[in-house]
Amino acid sequence: HAMLRSLASATRETLLRQARGLATSAVIASGGSPMFNTPGKESTPRRFCVVGSGPAGMYAADRLLAAFGEDARVDVIEKLPTPFGLVRSGVAPDHAGTKSVVNRFDGILRDPRVTYLGNVSFGEHVGLDDLFARYSATVLCYGAEGDKKLGVPGEDLPGSHSAREFVGWYNGDPRCVKDLDGPLRRALGCAEGDTAVIFGLGNVAVDCARMLLRAPEHLASTDVCQHALEALRRSTVRRVVMVGRRGVAQGAFSPKELRELLNLPGVRVTVDPKELALEPEDEADLAAQRPRRRAYEAIVKSIESPPAGVEADLRPGQVEGGRELVLKFLRSPTEFLPSADGKNSVRSVDLAVNRLEGAAGSRKAVPTGEKERLDRVSLVLRSVGYKGLPAKGVKEGFPFDHERGVVPNVAGRVMEKMGGYPTHVTGVYVAGWLKRGPTGIIGTNLHCAEETVESIAEDAANGRLRRPDYRFKGKGVRPLLESRGVRVVDAEGWGRIDAAERAAGEAAGKPREKFVSVDSMVRTALAIGEN
């Protein structure tokens, strides 16, 4: 009876995972390939490759070790010298608790069955055919490296950037620092503009707004990069406008993150009361999703009870040396306009005023014909979604859904069309944003990776994995990389980088001071220049 009650309360997803696991075990018991070493019996380790060391990649490596036990050998390939993807370069500096997951990931990299291969660009230094010949299975986990665009005139003016780039800049992603440090410093220090506009109402947009509005002295003890802290200290931005095309009931922010933003000391929150009015369909949307109801209540409360340090008699837009957060709902961008000083940087943003139509759960924004303009703009950030991209150098014809930005798959098995029918590309799998799109939190990647590794285990049990070429003697791709002159950063090299960053941070009274160039990372990892 206890078992029946347990099964009755389980979710459909859990039941499917349990069923797949039982099926795999049955195949193994009936003579399929064992996932674990059998005592007293010799076995050849299976070597797997995981491309990408963000949360999806690290969880995939962890699940492979669990599924195949002592038989598992996992090589983790990462484009940067440093591992952990968006946990390192995407989580806000003032959210240190969220980054604690790296302790678990570090433990995975220290496992003797795992080989970390950093500073290796998939598609440039090594291709899919190279991996086919050396691994039983390859799991693509390199995430979403592109951004969705707004599609309006002037979007590419200087001062207009994606939220992904801005987050990477203040978190020390070498690619973002190299390309954007100068432009972002100029935008933040612009004497003619005191307003930053953020398009999007998700948690990434909330992070960007908080970084722009939080007092820099409250960031000094975090792992924010020094170049960003200096720029934020000199910033002329005093007003941040967050813009959403739909209404307050459809905002995507999480209540906890939103409350943190709304309660920043000394920051006035401004919302047009008319934009907080709810139609019956909006009330139904809030009733259907409790987090959105809590977010709505937090906005109302922030207006009725301003945070400490905000003068009650200040009018909206009158900041007087303080800072202001403006939430604008039912607005869509129509054009970004340049400054008149010849520098051609963004200085104004034109907005279309919308109304909502449609039933609850499917409300759509429709232009009313009214227009608005935001002036004195020095920085625009679009936070309307990340987008996956096909890896450079991967052979033409490899399956990729360009519209959705994902690799077509079924339960993590990469699928291609053969004769009009979907067929699994033998030995190739996918996990993370590249599998499902840029959705979910860090923990979502664990369930995503579990599903993919269950598919690998089933295919192993049924003899459907690849057979590596015996000439490579089960050594994986590292000998090939070294023969091509790639300066590979291994786990020991990452340890040197980590230790150096922590030491520099300790001297500055913060958790770490990150390296922000690939060259400095590699030189530290390989101990170049040391006696």
Short mmCIF file of C-alpha atoms in Angstrom, two decimals, residues 171-526:
data_model
loop_
_atom_site.label_atom_id
_atom_site.label_comp_id
_atom_site.label_asym_id
_atom_site.label_seq_id
_atom_site.Cartn_x
_atom_site.Cartn_y
_atom_site.Cartn_z
CA ASN A 171 31.32 39.53 -14.24
CA GLY A 172 34.63 39.35 -16.11
CA ASP A 173 33.82 37.28 -19.20
CA PRO A 174 37.00 37.96 -21.23
CA ARG A 175 35.09 38.20 -24.51
CA CYS A 176 32.68 40.83 -23.19
CA VAL A 177 35.40 42.81 -21.41
CA LYS A 178 37.54 42.90 -24.56
CA ASP A 179 34.73 44.09 -26.80
CA LEU A 180 32.70 46.30 -24.48
CA ASP A 181 34.82 47.82 -21.72
CA GLY A 182 35.42 51.05 -23.61
CA PRO A 183 31.87 51.48 -24.98
CA LEU A 184 30.22 50.70 -21.63
CA ARG A 185 32.51 53.04 -19.69
CA ARG A 186 31.63 55.83 -22.15
CA ALA A 187 27.90 55.11 -21.90
CA LEU A 188 27.94 55.01 -18.09
CA GLY A 189 30.01 58.20 -17.86
CA CYS A 190 28.02 60.21 -20.39
CA ALA A 191 27.48 63.78 -19.15
CA GLU A 192 24.50 64.32 -21.49
CA GLY A 193 22.52 61.34 -20.23
CA ASP A 194 21.42 60.12 -16.81
CA THR A 195 18.96 57.40 -17.90
CA ALA A 196 19.43 53.72 -18.69
CA VAL A 197 16.58 51.86 -20.40
CA ILE A 198 16.18 48.10 -20.04
CA PHE A 199 13.78 46.22 -22.31
CA GLY A 200 12.45 43.10 -20.59
CA LEU A 201 10.99 42.21 -17.20
CA GLY A 202 12.78 38.92 -16.45
CA ASN A 203 15.35 38.17 -13.77
CA VAL A 204 18.31 39.10 -16.00
CA ALA A 205 16.76 42.54 -16.51
CA VAL A 206 16.24 42.83 -12.75
CA ASP A 207 19.92 41.96 -12.16
CA CYS A 208 21.05 44.66 -14.60
CA ALA A 209 18.80 47.28 -13.00
CA ARG A 210 20.03 46.38 -9.52
CA MET A 211 23.69 46.64 -10.57
CA LEU A 212 23.05 50.09 -12.05
CA LEU A 213 21.12 51.37 -9.04
CA ARG A 214 22.86 49.76 -6.07
CA ALA A 215 25.36 52.00 -4.29
CA PRO A 216 28.86 50.96 -5.50
CA GLU A 217 30.18 50.71 -1.93
CA HIS A 218 27.73 47.86 -1.38
CA LEU A 219 29.31 46.01 -4.33
CA ALA A 220 32.94 46.51 -3.27
CA SER A 221 32.99 43.39 -1.07
CA THR A 222 31.55 41.14 -3.81
CA ASP A 223 33.44 39.50 -6.68
CA VAL A 224 32.41 42.23 -9.14
CA CYS A 225 35.37 42.96 -11.40
CA GLN A 226 37.45 46.01 -10.57
CA HIS A 227 37.03 47.66 -13.99
CA ALA A 228 33.24 47.46 -13.62
CA LEU A 229 33.27 48.74 -10.04
CA GLU A 230 35.32 51.76 -11.10
CA ALA A 231 32.94 52.48 -13.97
CA LEU A 232 29.87 52.17 -11.72
CA ARG A 233 31.44 54.54 -9.19
CA ARG A 234 31.83 57.15 -11.95
CA SER A 235 28.45 56.41 -13.51
CA THR A 236 26.15 59.33 -14.31
CA VAL A 237 23.13 57.01 -14.52
CA ARG A 238 20.59 58.02 -11.87
CA ARG A 239 17.43 56.73 -13.47
CA VAL A 240 16.72 53.21 -14.74
CA VAL A 241 13.58 52.58 -16.79
CA MET A 242 12.44 48.97 -17.17
CA VAL A 243 10.06 48.48 -20.10
CA GLY A 244 7.66 45.60 -20.74
CA ARG A 245 5.41 45.25 -23.77
CA ARG A 246 2.61 43.59 -21.77
CA GLY A 247 1.04 44.38 -18.40
CA VAL A 248 2.08 44.03 -14.79
CA ALA A 249 0.21 40.72 -14.52
CA GLN A 250 2.39 39.20 -17.26
CA GLY A 251 5.82 40.22 -15.88
CA ALA A 252 8.36 37.38 -15.82
CA PHE A 253 10.39 38.49 -12.79
CA SER A 254 10.57 36.32 -9.68
CA PRO A 255 9.08 37.88 -6.51
CA LYS A 256 12.26 37.47 -4.44
CA GLU A 257 14.55 39.15 -6.99
CA LEU A 258 11.98 41.87 -7.67
CA ARG A 259 11.55 42.70 -3.96
CA GLU A 260 15.33 43.02 -3.62
CA LEU A 261 15.35 45.58 -6.43
CA LEU A 262 12.33 47.48 -5.15
CA ASN A 263 13.81 47.76 -1.65
CA LEU A 264 17.21 49.18 -2.58
CA PRO A 265 18.02 51.93 -0.07
CA GLY A 266 17.70 55.43 -1.49
CA VAL A 267 16.00 54.33 -4.72
CA ARG A 268 12.60 55.78 -5.53
CA VAL A 269 10.18 53.45 -7.38
CA THR A 270 7.84 55.07 -9.89
CA VAL A 271 4.92 53.42 -11.68
CA ASP A 272 1.98 55.05 -13.42
CA PRO A 273 -1.05 53.96 -11.31
CA LYS A 274 -3.06 53.47 -14.52
CA GLU A 275 -0.62 50.71 -15.53
CA LEU A 276 -1.38 48.82 -12.31
CA ALA A 277 -5.10 48.62 -13.10
CA LEU A 278 -6.21 45.05 -13.73
CA GLU A 279 -8.82 43.73 -16.12
CA PRO A 280 -10.68 40.53 -15.16
CA GLU A 281 -8.38 38.54 -17.46
CA ASP A 282 -5.35 39.97 -15.66
CA GLU A 283 -6.84 39.05 -12.30
CA ALA A 284 -7.25 35.52 -13.63
CA ASP A 285 -3.59 35.48 -14.74
CA LEU A 286 -2.48 36.52 -11.24
CA ALA A 287 -4.76 33.96 -9.61
CA ALA A 288 -3.35 31.22 -11.85
CA GLN A 289 0.29 32.01 -11.02
CA ARG A 290 0.97 32.82 -7.38
CA PRO A 291 4.52 34.16 -8.01
CA ARG A 292 3.09 36.81 -10.31
CA ARG A 293 0.52 37.77 -7.68
CA ARG A 294 3.32 38.22 -5.14
CA ALA A 295 5.32 40.28 -7.63
CA TYR A 296 2.32 42.53 -8.26
CA GLU A 297 1.78 43.00 -4.52
CA ALA A 298 5.48 43.86 -4.06
CA ILE A 299 5.23 46.63 -6.69
CA VAL A 300 2.12 48.11 -5.07
CA LYS A 301 3.75 48.00 -1.63
CA SER A 302 6.94 49.69 -2.86
CA ILE A 303 4.91 52.67 -4.05
CA GLU A 304 2.83 52.92 -0.90
CA SER A 305 5.85 52.43 1.44
CA PRO A 306 9.04 53.78 -0.20
CA PRO A 307 12.41 52.30 0.90
CA ALA A 308 14.56 54.02 3.51
CA GLY A 309 16.37 57.11 2.29
CA VAL A 310 13.72 58.18 -0.25
CA GLU A 311 12.18 61.60 0.26
CA ALA A 312 8.41 61.26 0.32
CA ASP A 313 7.80 64.67 -1.27
CA LEU A 314 9.88 64.05 -4.38
CA ARG A 315 7.86 64.03 -7.58
CA PRO A 316 8.38 61.20 -10.15
CA GLY A 317 11.46 61.99 -12.23
CA GLN A 318 12.77 64.41 -9.59
CA VAL A 319 15.72 62.46 -8.17
CA GLU A 320 17.89 65.26 -6.68
CA GLY A 321 21.11 63.24 -6.45
CA GLY A 322 19.28 60.06 -5.50
CA ARG A 323 18.30 57.26 -7.83
CA GLU A 324 15.04 56.25 -9.42
CA LEU A 325 13.60 53.02 -10.79
CA VAL A 326 10.76 53.49 -13.27
CA LEU A 327 8.62 50.51 -14.26
CA LYS A 328 6.80 51.01 -17.56
CA PHE A 329 4.28 48.43 -18.67
CA LEU A 330 2.38 48.21 -21.96
CA ARG A 331 5.19 49.78 -23.98
CA SER A 332 7.17 48.58 -27.02
CA PRO A 333 10.22 50.20 -28.62
CA THR A 334 9.80 51.68 -32.08
CA GLU A 335 13.11 53.50 -32.62
CA PHE A 336 16.41 54.44 -30.93
CA LEU A 337 17.55 57.95 -31.83
CA PRO A 338 21.16 59.22 -31.86
CA SER A 339 22.61 62.20 -30.04
CA ALA A 340 23.04 65.49 -31.87
CA ASP A 341 26.66 65.95 -30.78
CA GLY A 342 28.11 64.05 -33.71
CA LYS A 343 29.07 61.02 -31.61
CA ASN A 344 26.01 59.15 -32.96
CA SER A 345 25.40 57.41 -29.60
CA VAL A 346 21.86 56.53 -28.51
CA ARG A 347 20.22 59.46 -26.70
CA SER A 348 16.44 58.97 -27.03
CA VAL A 349 14.07 56.02 -27.23
CA ASP A 350 10.64 56.12 -28.86
CA LEU A 351 7.95 53.87 -27.41
CA ALA A 352 4.55 52.70 -28.64
CA VAL A 353 1.79 52.53 -26.02
CA ASN A 354 -0.02 49.18 -26.00
CA ARG A 355 -3.25 47.72 -24.72
CA LEU A 356 -3.95 44.08 -23.93
CA GLU A 357 -6.35 41.83 -25.81
CA GLY A 358 -7.22 38.18 -25.51
CA ALA A 359 -8.25 35.67 -22.87
CA ALA A 360 -6.47 35.00 -19.60
CA GLY A 361 -3.26 33.06 -20.18
CA SER A 362 -2.85 34.38 -23.72
CA ARG A 363 -2.95 38.16 -23.39
CA LYS A 364 -1.39 39.98 -26.35
CA ALA A 365 -0.04 43.50 -26.63
CA VAL A 366 -1.68 45.61 -29.37
CA PRO A 367 -0.52 49.17 -30.25
CA THR A 368 -2.98 51.94 -29.42
CA GLY A 369 -1.40 54.45 -31.80
CA GLU A 370 -0.08 56.61 -28.95
CA LYS A 371 3.65 57.36 -28.72
CA GLU A 372 6.08 58.35 -25.97
CA ARG A 373 9.74 59.40 -25.93
CA LEU A 374 12.41 58.85 -23.30
CA ASP A 375 15.17 61.46 -23.40
CA ARG A 376 18.63 61.85 -21.80
CA VAL A 377 19.31 58.16 -22.46
CA SER A 378 22.95 57.06 -22.33
CA LEU A 379 22.55 53.27 -22.14
CA VAL A 380 20.03 50.80 -23.56
CA LEU A 381 20.03 47.10 -22.63
CA ARG A 382 17.82 44.56 -24.34
CA SER A 383 16.91 41.64 -22.10
CA VAL A 384 14.43 39.77 -24.27
CA GLY A 385 16.15 36.39 -24.28
CA TYR A 386 19.32 34.48 -24.99
CA LYS A 387 19.54 32.41 -28.17
CA GLY A 388 21.51 29.28 -28.98
CA LEU A 389 23.82 29.29 -32.00
CA PRO A 390 25.32 26.45 -34.02
CA ALA A 391 28.96 25.82 -33.13
CA LYS A 392 31.43 27.31 -35.58
CA GLY A 393 33.18 24.77 -37.72
CA VAL A 394 30.64 21.98 -37.23
CA LYS A 395 30.10 20.28 -40.56
CA GLU A 396 27.35 21.63 -42.77
CA GLY A 397 24.08 19.81 -42.40
CA PHE A 398 24.42 19.08 -38.69
CA PRO A 399 20.89 19.45 -37.28
CA PHE A 400 20.05 22.82 -35.76
CA ASP A 401 16.76 24.68 -35.32
CA HIS A 402 17.76 28.26 -36.11
CA GLU A 403 14.37 29.70 -35.20
CA ARG A 404 14.32 28.22 -31.69
CA GLY A 405 18.10 28.24 -31.22
CA VAL A 406 18.26 24.57 -30.17
CA VAL A 407 19.57 21.26 -31.45
CA PRO A 408 16.60 19.05 -32.42
CA ASN A 409 16.37 16.16 -29.95
CA VAL A 410 14.19 13.60 -28.30
CA ALA A 411 15.00 13.10 -24.61
CA GLY A 412 18.49 14.46 -25.31
CA ARG A 413 19.19 12.30 -28.38
CA VAL A 414 20.21 14.55 -31.30
CA MET A 415 17.88 13.91 -34.23
CA GLU A 416 18.30 14.48 -37.96
CA LYS A 417 15.95 13.77 -40.83
CA MET A 418 16.85 10.79 -42.99
CA GLY A 419 14.46 10.13 -45.85
CA GLY A 420 11.92 12.41 -44.21
CA TYR A 421 12.01 10.53 -40.90
CA PRO A 422 13.74 11.69 -37.67
CA THR A 423 16.77 9.54 -36.90
CA HIS A 424 19.15 9.65 -33.95
CA VAL A 425 22.67 10.81 -34.80
CA THR A 426 24.49 7.91 -33.18
CA GLY A 427 26.58 8.89 -30.19
CA VAL A 428 25.54 12.56 -30.10
CA TYR A 429 23.40 14.00 -27.31
CA VAL A 430 22.49 17.41 -25.96
CA ALA A 431 21.64 18.99 -22.59
CA GLY A 432 20.93 22.43 -21.14
CA TRP A 433 19.80 25.49 -23.06
CA LEU A 434 21.01 23.97 -26.31
CA LYS A 435 18.49 21.19 -25.68
CA ARG A 436 15.43 23.01 -24.34
CA GLY A 437 16.05 26.72 -24.98
CA PRO A 438 17.15 29.41 -22.48
CA THR A 439 14.70 28.67 -19.69
CA GLY A 440 14.85 27.61 -16.07
CA ILE A 441 17.26 28.09 -13.18
CA ILE A 442 20.58 26.39 -12.40
CA GLY A 443 18.83 23.40 -10.83
CA THR A 444 16.71 22.87 -13.95
CA ASN A 445 19.86 21.65 -15.67
CA LEU A 446 20.16 18.73 -13.26
CA HIS A 447 16.84 17.21 -14.36
CA CYS A 448 17.69 18.04 -17.98
CA ALA A 449 21.06 16.26 -17.74
CA GLU A 450 19.51 13.29 -15.95
CA GLU A 451 17.10 12.73 -18.83
CA THR A 452 19.91 12.90 -21.39
CA VAL A 453 22.17 10.51 -19.47
CA GLU A 454 19.27 8.07 -19.06
CA SER A 455 19.02 8.05 -22.86
CA ILE A 456 22.77 7.37 -23.10
CA ALA A 457 22.46 4.51 -20.60
CA GLU A 458 19.58 2.98 -22.54
CA ASP A 459 21.56 3.21 -25.78
CA ALA A 460 24.60 1.68 -24.08
CA ALA A 461 22.51 -1.21 -22.82
CA ASN A 462 21.22 -1.80 -26.34
CA GLY A 463 24.62 -1.50 -28.03
CA ARG A 464 23.78 1.76 -29.77
CA LEU A 465 26.75 3.92 -28.72
CA ARG A 466 29.73 4.61 -30.97
CA ARG A 467 32.82 2.41 -30.97
CA PRO A 468 35.93 4.60 -30.64
CA ASP A 469 38.77 3.90 -33.07
CA TYR A 470 41.19 1.50 -31.37
CA ARG A 471 44.16 3.39 -32.81
CA PHE A 472 43.62 6.21 -30.29
CA LYS A 473 44.01 3.77 -27.38
CA GLY A 474 41.16 5.27 -25.36
CA LYS A 475 43.11 8.47 -24.63
CA GLY A 476 40.46 10.91 -25.76
CA VAL A 477 41.18 14.12 -27.62
CA ARG A 478 43.97 15.65 -25.53
CA PRO A 479 46.88 14.18 -27.56
CA LEU A 480 45.28 15.59 -30.73
CA LEU A 481 44.91 19.05 -29.15
CA GLU A 482 48.55 19.06 -28.05
CA SER A 483 49.67 18.01 -31.52
CA ARG A 484 47.76 21.00 -32.91
CA GLY A 485 49.53 23.38 -30.54
CA VAL A 486 46.50 24.18 -28.38
CA ARG A 487 47.47 25.50 -24.94
CA VAL A 488 45.18 23.25 -22.94
CA VAL A 489 44.28 24.32 -19.39
CA ASP A 490 43.64 21.25 -17.25
CA ALA A 491 42.14 20.96 -13.76
CA GLU A 492 45.52 21.69 -12.18
CA GLY A 493 45.82 24.83 -14.30
CA TRP A 494 42.33 25.93 -13.30
CA GLY A 495 43.41 25.41 -9.69
CA ARG A 496 46.27 27.88 -10.21
CA ILE A 497 43.89 30.44 -11.69
CA ASP A 498 41.44 29.95 -8.83
CA ALA A 499 44.16 30.32 -6.18
CA ALA A 500 45.57 33.46 -7.81
CA GLU A 501 42.13 35.08 -8.07
CA ARG A 502 41.32 34.29 -4.45
CA ALA A 503 44.65 35.70 -3.29
CA ALA A 504 44.10 38.93 -5.24
CA GLY A 505 40.58 39.15 -3.85
CA GLU A 506 41.72 38.65 -0.28
CA ALA A 507 44.13 41.56 -0.66
CA ALA A 508 41.23 43.73 -1.82
CA GLY A 509 38.74 42.52 0.81
CA LYS A 510 36.56 40.49 -1.57
CA PRO A 511 36.08 36.78 -2.44
CA ARG A 512 38.17 36.96 -5.62
CA GLU A 513 39.48 39.34 -8.26
CA LYS A 514 38.93 37.66 -11.60
CA PHE A 515 41.32 37.62 -14.51
CA VAL A 516 39.60 39.33 -17.42
CA SER A 517 41.82 38.26 -20.31
CA VAL A 518 42.34 34.80 -21.74
CA ASP A 519 46.08 35.38 -22.03
CA SER A 520 46.50 36.19 -18.33
CA MET A 521 44.43 33.15 -17.43
CA VAL A 522 46.51 30.84 -19.63
CA ARG A 523 49.83 32.26 -18.43
CA THR A 524 48.76 31.71 -14.82
CA ALA A 525 47.42 28.22 -15.53
CA LEU A 526 50.57 27.11 -17.32
#
